[in-house]
PDB file of N, CA and C in Angstrom:
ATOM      1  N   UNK A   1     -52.454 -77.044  35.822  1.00  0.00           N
ATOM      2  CA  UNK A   1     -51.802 -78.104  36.557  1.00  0.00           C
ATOM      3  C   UNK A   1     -52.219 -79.444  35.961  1.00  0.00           C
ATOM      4  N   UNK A   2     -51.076 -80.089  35.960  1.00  0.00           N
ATOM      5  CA  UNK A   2     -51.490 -81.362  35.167  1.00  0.00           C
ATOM      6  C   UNK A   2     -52.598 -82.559  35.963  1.00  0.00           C
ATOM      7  N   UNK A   3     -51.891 -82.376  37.103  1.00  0.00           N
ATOM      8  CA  UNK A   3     -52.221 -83.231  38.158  1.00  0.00           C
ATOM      9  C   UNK A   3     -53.642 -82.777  38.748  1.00  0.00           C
ATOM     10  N   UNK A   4     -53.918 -81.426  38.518  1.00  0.00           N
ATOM     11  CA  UNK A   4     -55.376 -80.819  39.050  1.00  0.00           C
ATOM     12  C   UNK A   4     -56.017 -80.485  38.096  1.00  0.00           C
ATOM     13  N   UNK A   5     -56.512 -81.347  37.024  1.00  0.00           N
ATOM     14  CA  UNK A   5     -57.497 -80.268  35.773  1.00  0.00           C
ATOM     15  C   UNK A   5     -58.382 -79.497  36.203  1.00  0.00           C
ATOM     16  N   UNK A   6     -58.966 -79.669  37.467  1.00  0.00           N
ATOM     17  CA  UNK A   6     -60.195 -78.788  38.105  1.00  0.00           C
ATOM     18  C   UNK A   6     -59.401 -77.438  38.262  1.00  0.00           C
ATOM     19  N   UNK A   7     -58.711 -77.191  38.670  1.00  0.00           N
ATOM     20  CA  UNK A   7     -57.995 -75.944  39.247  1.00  0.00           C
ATOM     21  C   UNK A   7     -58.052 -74.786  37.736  1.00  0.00           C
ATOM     22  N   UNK A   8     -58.555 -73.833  38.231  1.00  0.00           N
ATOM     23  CA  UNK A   8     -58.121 -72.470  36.953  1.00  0.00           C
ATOM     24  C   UNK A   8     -57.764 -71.498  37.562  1.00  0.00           C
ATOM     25  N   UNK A   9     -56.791 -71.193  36.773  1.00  0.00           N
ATOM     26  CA  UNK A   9     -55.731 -69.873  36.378  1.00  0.00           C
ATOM     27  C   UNK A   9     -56.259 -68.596  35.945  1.00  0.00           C
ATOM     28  N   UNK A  10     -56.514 -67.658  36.567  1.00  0.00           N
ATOM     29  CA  UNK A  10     -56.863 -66.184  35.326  1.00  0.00           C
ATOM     30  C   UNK A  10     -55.282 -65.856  35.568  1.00  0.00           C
ATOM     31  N   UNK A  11     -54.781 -65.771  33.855  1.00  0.00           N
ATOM     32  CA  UNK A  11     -54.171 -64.754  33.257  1.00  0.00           C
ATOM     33  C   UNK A  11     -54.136 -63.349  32.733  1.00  0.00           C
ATOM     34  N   UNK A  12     -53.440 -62.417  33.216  1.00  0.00           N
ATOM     35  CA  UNK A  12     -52.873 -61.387  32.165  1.00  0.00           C
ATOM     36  C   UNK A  12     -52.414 -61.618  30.851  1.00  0.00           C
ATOM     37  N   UNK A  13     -53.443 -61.256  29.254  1.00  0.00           N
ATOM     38  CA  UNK A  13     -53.390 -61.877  28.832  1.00  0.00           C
ATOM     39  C   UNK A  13     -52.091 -61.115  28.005  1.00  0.00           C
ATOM     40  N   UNK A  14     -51.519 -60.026  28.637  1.00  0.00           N
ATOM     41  CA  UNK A  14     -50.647 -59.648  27.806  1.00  0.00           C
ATOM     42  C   UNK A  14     -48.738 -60.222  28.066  1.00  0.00           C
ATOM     43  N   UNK A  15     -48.614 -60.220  30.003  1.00  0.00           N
ATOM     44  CA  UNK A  15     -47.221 -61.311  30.077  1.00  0.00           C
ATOM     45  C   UNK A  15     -47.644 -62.081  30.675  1.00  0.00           C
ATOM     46  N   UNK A  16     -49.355 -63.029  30.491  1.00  0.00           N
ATOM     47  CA  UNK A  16     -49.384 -63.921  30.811  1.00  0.00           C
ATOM     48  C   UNK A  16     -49.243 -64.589  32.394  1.00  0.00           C
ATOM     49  N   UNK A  17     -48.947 -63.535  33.250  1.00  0.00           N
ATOM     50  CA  UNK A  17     -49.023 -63.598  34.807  1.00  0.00           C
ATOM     51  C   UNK A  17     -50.647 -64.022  35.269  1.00  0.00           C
ATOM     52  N   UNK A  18     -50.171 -64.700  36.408  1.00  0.00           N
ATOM     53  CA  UNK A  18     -51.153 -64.984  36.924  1.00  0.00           C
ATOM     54  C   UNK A  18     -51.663 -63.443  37.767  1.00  0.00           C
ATOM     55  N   UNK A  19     -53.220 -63.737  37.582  1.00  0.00           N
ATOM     56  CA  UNK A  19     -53.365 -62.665  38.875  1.00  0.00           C
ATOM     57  C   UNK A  19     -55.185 -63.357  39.697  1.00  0.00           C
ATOM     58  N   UNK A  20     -54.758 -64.693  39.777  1.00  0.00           N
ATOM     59  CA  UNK A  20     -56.259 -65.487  40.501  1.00  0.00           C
ATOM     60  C   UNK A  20     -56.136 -66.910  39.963  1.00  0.00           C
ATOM     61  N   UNK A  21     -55.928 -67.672  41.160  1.00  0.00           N
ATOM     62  CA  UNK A  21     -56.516 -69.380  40.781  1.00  0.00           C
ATOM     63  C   UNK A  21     -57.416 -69.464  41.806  1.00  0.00           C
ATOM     64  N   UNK A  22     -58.149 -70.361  40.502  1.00  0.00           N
ATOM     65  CA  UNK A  22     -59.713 -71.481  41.907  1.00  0.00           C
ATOM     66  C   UNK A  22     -58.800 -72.811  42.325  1.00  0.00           C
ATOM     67  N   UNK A  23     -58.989 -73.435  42.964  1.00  0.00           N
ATOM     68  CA  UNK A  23     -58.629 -74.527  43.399  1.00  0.00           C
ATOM     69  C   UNK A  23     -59.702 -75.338  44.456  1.00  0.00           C
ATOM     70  N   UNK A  24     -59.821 -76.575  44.058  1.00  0.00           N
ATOM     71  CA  UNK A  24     -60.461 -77.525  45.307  1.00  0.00           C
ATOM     72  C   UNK A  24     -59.500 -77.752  46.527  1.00  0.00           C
ATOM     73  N   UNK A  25     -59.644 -77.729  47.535  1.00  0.00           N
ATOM     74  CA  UNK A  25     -58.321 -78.322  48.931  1.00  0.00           C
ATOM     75  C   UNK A  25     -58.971 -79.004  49.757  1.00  0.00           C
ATOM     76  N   UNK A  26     -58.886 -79.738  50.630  1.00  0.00           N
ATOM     77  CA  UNK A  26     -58.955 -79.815  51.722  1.00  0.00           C
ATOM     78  C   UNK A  26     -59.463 -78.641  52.792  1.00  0.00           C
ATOM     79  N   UNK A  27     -60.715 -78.571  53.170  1.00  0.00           N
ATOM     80  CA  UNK A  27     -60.536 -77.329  53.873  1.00  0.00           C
ATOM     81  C   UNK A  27     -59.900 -77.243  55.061  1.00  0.00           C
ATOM     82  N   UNK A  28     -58.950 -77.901  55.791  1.00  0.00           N
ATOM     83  CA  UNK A  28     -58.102 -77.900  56.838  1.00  0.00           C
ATOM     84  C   UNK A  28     -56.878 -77.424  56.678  1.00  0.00           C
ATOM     85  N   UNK A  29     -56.735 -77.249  55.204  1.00  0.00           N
ATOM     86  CA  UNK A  29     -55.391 -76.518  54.452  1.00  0.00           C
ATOM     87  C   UNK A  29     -55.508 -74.634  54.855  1.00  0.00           C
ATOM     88  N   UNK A  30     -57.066 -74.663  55.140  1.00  0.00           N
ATOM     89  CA  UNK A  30     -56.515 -73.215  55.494  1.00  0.00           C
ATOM     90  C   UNK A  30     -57.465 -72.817  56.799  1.00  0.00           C
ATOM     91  N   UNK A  31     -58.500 -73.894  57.644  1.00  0.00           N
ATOM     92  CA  UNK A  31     -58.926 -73.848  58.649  1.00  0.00           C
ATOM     93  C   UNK A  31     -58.726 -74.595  59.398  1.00  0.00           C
ATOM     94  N   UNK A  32     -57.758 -74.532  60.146  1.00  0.00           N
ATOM     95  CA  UNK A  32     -56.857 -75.696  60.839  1.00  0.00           C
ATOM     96  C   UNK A  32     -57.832 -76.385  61.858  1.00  0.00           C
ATOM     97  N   UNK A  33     -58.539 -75.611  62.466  1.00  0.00           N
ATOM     98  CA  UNK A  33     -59.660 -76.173  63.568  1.00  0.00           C
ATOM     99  C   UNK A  33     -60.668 -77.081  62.690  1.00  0.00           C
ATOM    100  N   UNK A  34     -61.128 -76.977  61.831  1.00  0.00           N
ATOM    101  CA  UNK A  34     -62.008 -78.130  60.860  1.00  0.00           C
ATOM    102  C   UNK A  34     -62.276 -79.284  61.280  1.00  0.00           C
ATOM    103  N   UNK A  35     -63.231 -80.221  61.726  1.00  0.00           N
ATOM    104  CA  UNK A  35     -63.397 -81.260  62.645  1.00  0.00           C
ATOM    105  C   UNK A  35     -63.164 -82.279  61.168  1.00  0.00           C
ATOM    106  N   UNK A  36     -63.614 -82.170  60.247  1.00  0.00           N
ATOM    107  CA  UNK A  36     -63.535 -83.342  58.822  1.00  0.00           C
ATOM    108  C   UNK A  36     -62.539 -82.979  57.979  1.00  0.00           C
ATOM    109  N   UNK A  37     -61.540 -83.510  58.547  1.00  0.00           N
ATOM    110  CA  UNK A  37     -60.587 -84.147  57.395  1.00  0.00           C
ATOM    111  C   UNK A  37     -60.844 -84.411  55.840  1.00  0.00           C
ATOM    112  N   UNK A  38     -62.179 -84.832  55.564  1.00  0.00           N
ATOM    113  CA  UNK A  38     -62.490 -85.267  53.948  1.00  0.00           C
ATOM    114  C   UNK A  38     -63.578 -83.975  53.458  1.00  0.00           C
ATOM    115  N   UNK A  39     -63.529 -82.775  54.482  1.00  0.00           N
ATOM    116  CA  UNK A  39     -64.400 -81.701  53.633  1.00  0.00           C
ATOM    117  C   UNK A  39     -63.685 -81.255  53.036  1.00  0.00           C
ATOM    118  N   UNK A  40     -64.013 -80.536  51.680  1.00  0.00           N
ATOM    119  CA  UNK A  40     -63.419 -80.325  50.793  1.00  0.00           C
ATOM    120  C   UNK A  40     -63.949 -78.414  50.201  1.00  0.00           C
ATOM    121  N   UNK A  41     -62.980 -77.514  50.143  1.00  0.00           N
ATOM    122  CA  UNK A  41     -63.483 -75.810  50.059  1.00  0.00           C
ATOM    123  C   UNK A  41     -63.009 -75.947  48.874  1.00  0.00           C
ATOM    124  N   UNK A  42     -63.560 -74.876  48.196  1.00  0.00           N
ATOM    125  CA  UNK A  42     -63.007 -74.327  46.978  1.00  0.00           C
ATOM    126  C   UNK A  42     -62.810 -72.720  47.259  1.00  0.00           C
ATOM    127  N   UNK A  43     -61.503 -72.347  46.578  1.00  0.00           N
ATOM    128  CA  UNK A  43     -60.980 -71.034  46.893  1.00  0.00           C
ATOM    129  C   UNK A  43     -60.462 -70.554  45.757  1.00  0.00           C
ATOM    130  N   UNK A  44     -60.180 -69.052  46.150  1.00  0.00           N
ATOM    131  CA  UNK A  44     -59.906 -68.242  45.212  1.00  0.00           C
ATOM    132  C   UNK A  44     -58.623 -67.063  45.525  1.00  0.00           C
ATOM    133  N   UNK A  45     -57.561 -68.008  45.064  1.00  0.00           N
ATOM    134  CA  UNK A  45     -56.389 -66.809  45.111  1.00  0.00           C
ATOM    135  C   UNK A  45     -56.266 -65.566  44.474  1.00  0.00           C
ATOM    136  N   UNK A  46     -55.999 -64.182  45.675  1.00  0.00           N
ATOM    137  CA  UNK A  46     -55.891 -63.099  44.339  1.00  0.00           C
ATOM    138  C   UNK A  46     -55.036 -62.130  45.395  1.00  0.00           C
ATOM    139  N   UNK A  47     -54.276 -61.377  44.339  1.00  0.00           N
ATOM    140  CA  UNK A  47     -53.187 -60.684  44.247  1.00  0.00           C
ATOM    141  C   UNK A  47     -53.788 -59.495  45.125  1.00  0.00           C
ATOM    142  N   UNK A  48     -52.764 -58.938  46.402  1.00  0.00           N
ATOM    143  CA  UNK A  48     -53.731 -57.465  46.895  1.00  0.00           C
ATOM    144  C   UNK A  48     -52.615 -56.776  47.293  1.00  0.00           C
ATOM    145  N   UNK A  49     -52.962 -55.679  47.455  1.00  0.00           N
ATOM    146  CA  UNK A  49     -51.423 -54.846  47.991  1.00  0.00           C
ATOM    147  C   UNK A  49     -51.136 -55.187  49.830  1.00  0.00           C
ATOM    148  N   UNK A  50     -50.114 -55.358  50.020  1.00  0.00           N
ATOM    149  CA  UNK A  50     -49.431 -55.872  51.173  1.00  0.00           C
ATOM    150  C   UNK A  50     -50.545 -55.022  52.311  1.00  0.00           C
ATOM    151  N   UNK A  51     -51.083 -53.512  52.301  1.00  0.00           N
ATOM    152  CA  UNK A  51     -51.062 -52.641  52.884  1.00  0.00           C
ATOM    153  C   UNK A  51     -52.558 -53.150  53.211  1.00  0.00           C
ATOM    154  N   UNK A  52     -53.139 -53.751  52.788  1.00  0.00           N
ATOM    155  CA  UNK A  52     -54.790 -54.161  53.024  1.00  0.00           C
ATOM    156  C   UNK A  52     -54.761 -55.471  53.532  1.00  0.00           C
ATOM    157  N   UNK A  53     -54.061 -56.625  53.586  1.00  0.00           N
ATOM    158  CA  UNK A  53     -53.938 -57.318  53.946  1.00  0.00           C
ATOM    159  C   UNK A  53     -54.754 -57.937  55.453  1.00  0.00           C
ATOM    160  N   UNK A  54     -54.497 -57.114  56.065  1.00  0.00           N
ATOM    161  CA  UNK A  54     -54.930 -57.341  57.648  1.00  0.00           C
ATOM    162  C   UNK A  54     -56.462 -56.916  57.346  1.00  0.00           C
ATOM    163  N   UNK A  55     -56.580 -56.165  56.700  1.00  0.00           N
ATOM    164  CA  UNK A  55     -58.097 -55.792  56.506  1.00  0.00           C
ATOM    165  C   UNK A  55     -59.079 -56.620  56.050  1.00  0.00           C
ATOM    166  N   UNK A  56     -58.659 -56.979  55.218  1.00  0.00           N
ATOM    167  CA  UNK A  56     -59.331 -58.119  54.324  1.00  0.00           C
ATOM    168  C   UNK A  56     -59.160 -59.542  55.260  1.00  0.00           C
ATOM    169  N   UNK A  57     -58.333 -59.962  55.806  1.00  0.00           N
ATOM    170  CA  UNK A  57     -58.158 -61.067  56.886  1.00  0.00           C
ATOM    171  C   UNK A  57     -59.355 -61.219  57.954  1.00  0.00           C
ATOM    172  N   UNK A  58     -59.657 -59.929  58.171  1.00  0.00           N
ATOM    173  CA  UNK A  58     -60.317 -60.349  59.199  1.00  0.00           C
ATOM    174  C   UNK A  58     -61.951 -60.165  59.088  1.00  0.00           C
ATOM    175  N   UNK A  59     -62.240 -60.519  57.204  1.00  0.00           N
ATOM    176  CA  UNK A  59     -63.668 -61.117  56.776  1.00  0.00           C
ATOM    177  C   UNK A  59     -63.833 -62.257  56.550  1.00  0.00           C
ATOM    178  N   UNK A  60     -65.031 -63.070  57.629  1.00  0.00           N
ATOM    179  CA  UNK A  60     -64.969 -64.319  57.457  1.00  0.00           C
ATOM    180  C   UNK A  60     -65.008 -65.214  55.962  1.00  0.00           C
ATOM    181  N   UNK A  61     -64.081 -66.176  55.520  1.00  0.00           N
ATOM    182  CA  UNK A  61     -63.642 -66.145  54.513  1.00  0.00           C
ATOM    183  C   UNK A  61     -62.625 -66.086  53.713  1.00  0.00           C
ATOM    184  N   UNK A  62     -62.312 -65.277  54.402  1.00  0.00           N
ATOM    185  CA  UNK A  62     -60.964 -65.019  53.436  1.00  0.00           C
ATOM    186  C   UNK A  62     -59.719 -65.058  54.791  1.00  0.00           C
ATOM    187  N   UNK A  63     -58.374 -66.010  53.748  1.00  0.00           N
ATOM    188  CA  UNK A  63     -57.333 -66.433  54.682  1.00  0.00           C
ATOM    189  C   UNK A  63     -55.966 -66.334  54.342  1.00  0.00           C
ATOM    190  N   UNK A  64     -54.923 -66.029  55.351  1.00  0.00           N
ATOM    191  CA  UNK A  64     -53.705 -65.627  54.699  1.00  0.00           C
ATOM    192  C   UNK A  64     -53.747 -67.029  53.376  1.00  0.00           C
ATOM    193  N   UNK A  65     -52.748 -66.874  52.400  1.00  0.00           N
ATOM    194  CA  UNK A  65     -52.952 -67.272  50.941  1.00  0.00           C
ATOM    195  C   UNK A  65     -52.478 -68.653  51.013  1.00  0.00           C
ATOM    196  N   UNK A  66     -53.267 -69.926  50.629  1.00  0.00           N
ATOM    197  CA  UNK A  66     -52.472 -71.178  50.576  1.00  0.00           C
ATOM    198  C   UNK A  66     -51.770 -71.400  49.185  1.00  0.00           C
ATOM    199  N   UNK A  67     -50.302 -71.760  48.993  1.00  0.00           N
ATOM    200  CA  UNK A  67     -49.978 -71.956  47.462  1.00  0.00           C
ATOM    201  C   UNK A  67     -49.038 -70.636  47.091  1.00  0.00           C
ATOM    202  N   UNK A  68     -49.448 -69.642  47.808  1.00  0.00           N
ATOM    203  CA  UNK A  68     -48.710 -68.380  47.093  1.00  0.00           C
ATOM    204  C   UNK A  68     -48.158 -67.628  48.182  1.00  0.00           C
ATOM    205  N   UNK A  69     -47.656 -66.547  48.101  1.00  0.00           N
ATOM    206  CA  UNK A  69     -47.125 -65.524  48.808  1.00  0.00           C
ATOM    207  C   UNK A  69     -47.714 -65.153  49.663  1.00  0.00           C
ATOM    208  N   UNK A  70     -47.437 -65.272  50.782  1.00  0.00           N
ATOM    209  CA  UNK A  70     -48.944 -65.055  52.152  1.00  0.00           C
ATOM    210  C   UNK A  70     -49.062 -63.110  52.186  1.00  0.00           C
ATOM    211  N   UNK A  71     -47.415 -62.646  51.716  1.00  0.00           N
ATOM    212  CA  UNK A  71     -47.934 -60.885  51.871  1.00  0.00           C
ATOM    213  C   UNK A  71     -48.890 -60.525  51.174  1.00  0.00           C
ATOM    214  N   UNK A  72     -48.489 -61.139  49.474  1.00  0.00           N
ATOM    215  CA  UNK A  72     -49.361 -60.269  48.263  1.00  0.00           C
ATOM    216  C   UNK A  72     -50.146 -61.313  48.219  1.00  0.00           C
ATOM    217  N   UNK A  73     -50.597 -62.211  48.609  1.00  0.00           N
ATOM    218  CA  UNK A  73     -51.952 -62.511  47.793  1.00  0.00           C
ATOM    219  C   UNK A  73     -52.953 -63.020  49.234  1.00  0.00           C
ATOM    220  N   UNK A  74     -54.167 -63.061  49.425  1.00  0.00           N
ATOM    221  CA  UNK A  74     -55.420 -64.115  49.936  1.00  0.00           C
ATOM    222  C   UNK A  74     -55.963 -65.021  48.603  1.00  0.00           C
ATOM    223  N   UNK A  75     -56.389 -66.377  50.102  1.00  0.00           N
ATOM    224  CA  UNK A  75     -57.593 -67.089  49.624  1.00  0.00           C
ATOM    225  C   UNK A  75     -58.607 -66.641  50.287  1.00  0.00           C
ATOM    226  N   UNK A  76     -60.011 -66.967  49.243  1.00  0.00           N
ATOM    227  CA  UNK A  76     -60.845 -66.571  49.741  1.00  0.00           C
ATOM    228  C   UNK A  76     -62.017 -67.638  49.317  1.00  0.00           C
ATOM    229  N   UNK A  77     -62.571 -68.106  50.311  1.00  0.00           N
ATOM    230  CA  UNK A  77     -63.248 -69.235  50.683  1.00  0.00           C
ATOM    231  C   UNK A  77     -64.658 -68.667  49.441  1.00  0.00           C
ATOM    232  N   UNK A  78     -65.131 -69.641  48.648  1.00  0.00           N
ATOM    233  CA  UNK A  78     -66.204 -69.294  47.387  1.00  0.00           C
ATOM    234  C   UNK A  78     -67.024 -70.426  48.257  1.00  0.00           C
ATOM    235  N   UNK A  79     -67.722 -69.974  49.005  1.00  0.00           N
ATOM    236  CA  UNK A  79     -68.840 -70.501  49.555  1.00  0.00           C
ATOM    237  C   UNK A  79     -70.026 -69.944  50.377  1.00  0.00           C
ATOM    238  N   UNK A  80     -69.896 -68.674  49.473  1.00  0.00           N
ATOM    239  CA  UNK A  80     -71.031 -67.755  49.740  1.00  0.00           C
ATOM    240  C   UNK A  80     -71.236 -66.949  51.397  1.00  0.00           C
ATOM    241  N   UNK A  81     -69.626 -67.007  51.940  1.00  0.00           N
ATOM    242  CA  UNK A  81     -69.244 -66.039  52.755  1.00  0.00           C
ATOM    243  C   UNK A  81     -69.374 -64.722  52.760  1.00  0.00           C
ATOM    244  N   UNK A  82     -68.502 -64.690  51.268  1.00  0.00           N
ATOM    245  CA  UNK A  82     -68.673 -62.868  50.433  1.00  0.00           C
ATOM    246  C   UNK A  82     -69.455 -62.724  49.401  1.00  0.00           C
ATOM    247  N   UNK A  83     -70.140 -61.623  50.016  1.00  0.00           N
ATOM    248  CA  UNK A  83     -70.946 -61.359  48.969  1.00  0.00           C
ATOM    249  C   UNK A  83     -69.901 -61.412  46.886  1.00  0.00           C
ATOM    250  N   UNK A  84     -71.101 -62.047  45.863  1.00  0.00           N
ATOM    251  CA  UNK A  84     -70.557 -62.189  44.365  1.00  0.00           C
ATOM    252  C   UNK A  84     -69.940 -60.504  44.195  1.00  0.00           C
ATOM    253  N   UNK A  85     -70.174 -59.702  44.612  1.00  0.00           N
ATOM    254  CA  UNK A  85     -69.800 -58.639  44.357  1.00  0.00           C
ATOM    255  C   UNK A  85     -68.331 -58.396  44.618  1.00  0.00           C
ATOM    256  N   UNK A  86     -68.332 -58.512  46.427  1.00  0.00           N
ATOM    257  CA  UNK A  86     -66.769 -58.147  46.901  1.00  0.00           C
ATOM    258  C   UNK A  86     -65.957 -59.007  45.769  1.00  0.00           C
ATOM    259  N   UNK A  87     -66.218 -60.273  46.230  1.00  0.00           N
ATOM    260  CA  UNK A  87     -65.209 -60.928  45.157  1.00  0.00           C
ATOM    261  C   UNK A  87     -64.523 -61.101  44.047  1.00  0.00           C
ATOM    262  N   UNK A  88     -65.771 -60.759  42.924  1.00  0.00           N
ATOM    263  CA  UNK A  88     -65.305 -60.057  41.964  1.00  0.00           C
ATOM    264  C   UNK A  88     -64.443 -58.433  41.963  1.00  0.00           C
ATOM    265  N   UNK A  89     -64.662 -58.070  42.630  1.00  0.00           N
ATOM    266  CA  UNK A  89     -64.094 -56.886  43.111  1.00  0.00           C
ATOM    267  C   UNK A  89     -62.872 -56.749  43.141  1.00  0.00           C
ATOM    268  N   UNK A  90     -62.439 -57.766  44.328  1.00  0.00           N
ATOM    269  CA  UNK A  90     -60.967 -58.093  44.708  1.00  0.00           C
ATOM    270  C   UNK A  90     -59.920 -58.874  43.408  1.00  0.00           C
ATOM    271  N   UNK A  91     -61.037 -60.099  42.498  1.00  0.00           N
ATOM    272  CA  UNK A  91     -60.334 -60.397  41.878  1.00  0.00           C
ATOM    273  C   UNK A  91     -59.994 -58.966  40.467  1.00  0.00           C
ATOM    274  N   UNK A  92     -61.002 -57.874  39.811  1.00  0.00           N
ATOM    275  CA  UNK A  92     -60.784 -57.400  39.424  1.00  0.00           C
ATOM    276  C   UNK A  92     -59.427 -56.209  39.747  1.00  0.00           C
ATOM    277  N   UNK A  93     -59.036 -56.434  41.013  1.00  0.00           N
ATOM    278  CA  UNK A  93     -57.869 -55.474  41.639  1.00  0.00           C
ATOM    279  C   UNK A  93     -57.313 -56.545  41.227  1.00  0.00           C
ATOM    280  N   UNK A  94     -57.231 -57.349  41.688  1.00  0.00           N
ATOM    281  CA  UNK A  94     -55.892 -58.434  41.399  1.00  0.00           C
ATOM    282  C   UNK A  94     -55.369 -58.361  39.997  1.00  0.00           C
ATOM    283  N   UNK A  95     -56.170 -57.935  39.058  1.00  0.00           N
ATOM    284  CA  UNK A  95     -55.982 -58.144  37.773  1.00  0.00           C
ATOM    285  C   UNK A  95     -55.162 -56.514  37.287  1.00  0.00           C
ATOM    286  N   UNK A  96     -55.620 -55.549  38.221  1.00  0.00           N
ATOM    287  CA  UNK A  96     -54.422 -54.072  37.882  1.00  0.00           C
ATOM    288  C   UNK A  96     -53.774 -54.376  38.077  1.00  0.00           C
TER     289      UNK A  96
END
């Protein structure tokens, strides 16, 4: 993004699809109750099958998807909610 140099993309490096962006937001963009307006989350979009969805929703952390497709993808709050493991985890599914 031109406008966000902070923000990264993992690609598929073979058609080049996305399958995970970081991004800085606003954290009221995806925790509407948030008392500060000027706090600021960093998150992590990634691709999941429709069918897990609800599952994964309801670990603190992770939120239907800001930016993308709310079926196939979550954000997931990188602020040491989920354990480095799950996460990588999820983003490595995102990437099948």
């Amino acid at each position: 993004f031109e406008s966000a140099e902070d923000y990264g993309v993992f690609r598929y490096p073979k058609n080049r699809k996305w399958y995970g962006l970081i991004m800085l937001l606003p954290r009221q963009k995806v925790e509407k109750d948030c008392p500060d307006p000027a706090e600021m989350l960093e998150i992590l979009n990634v691709k999941i099958p429709p069918e897990s969805r609800e599952t994964l929703l309801k670990n603190d952390g992770v939120y239907p998807c800001y930016h993308m497709n709310r079926n196939n993808w979550i954000s997931i709050a990188l602020d040491d909610r989920l354990p480095d493991g799950t996460i990588l985890e999820l983003l490595r599914r995102s990437r099948e």
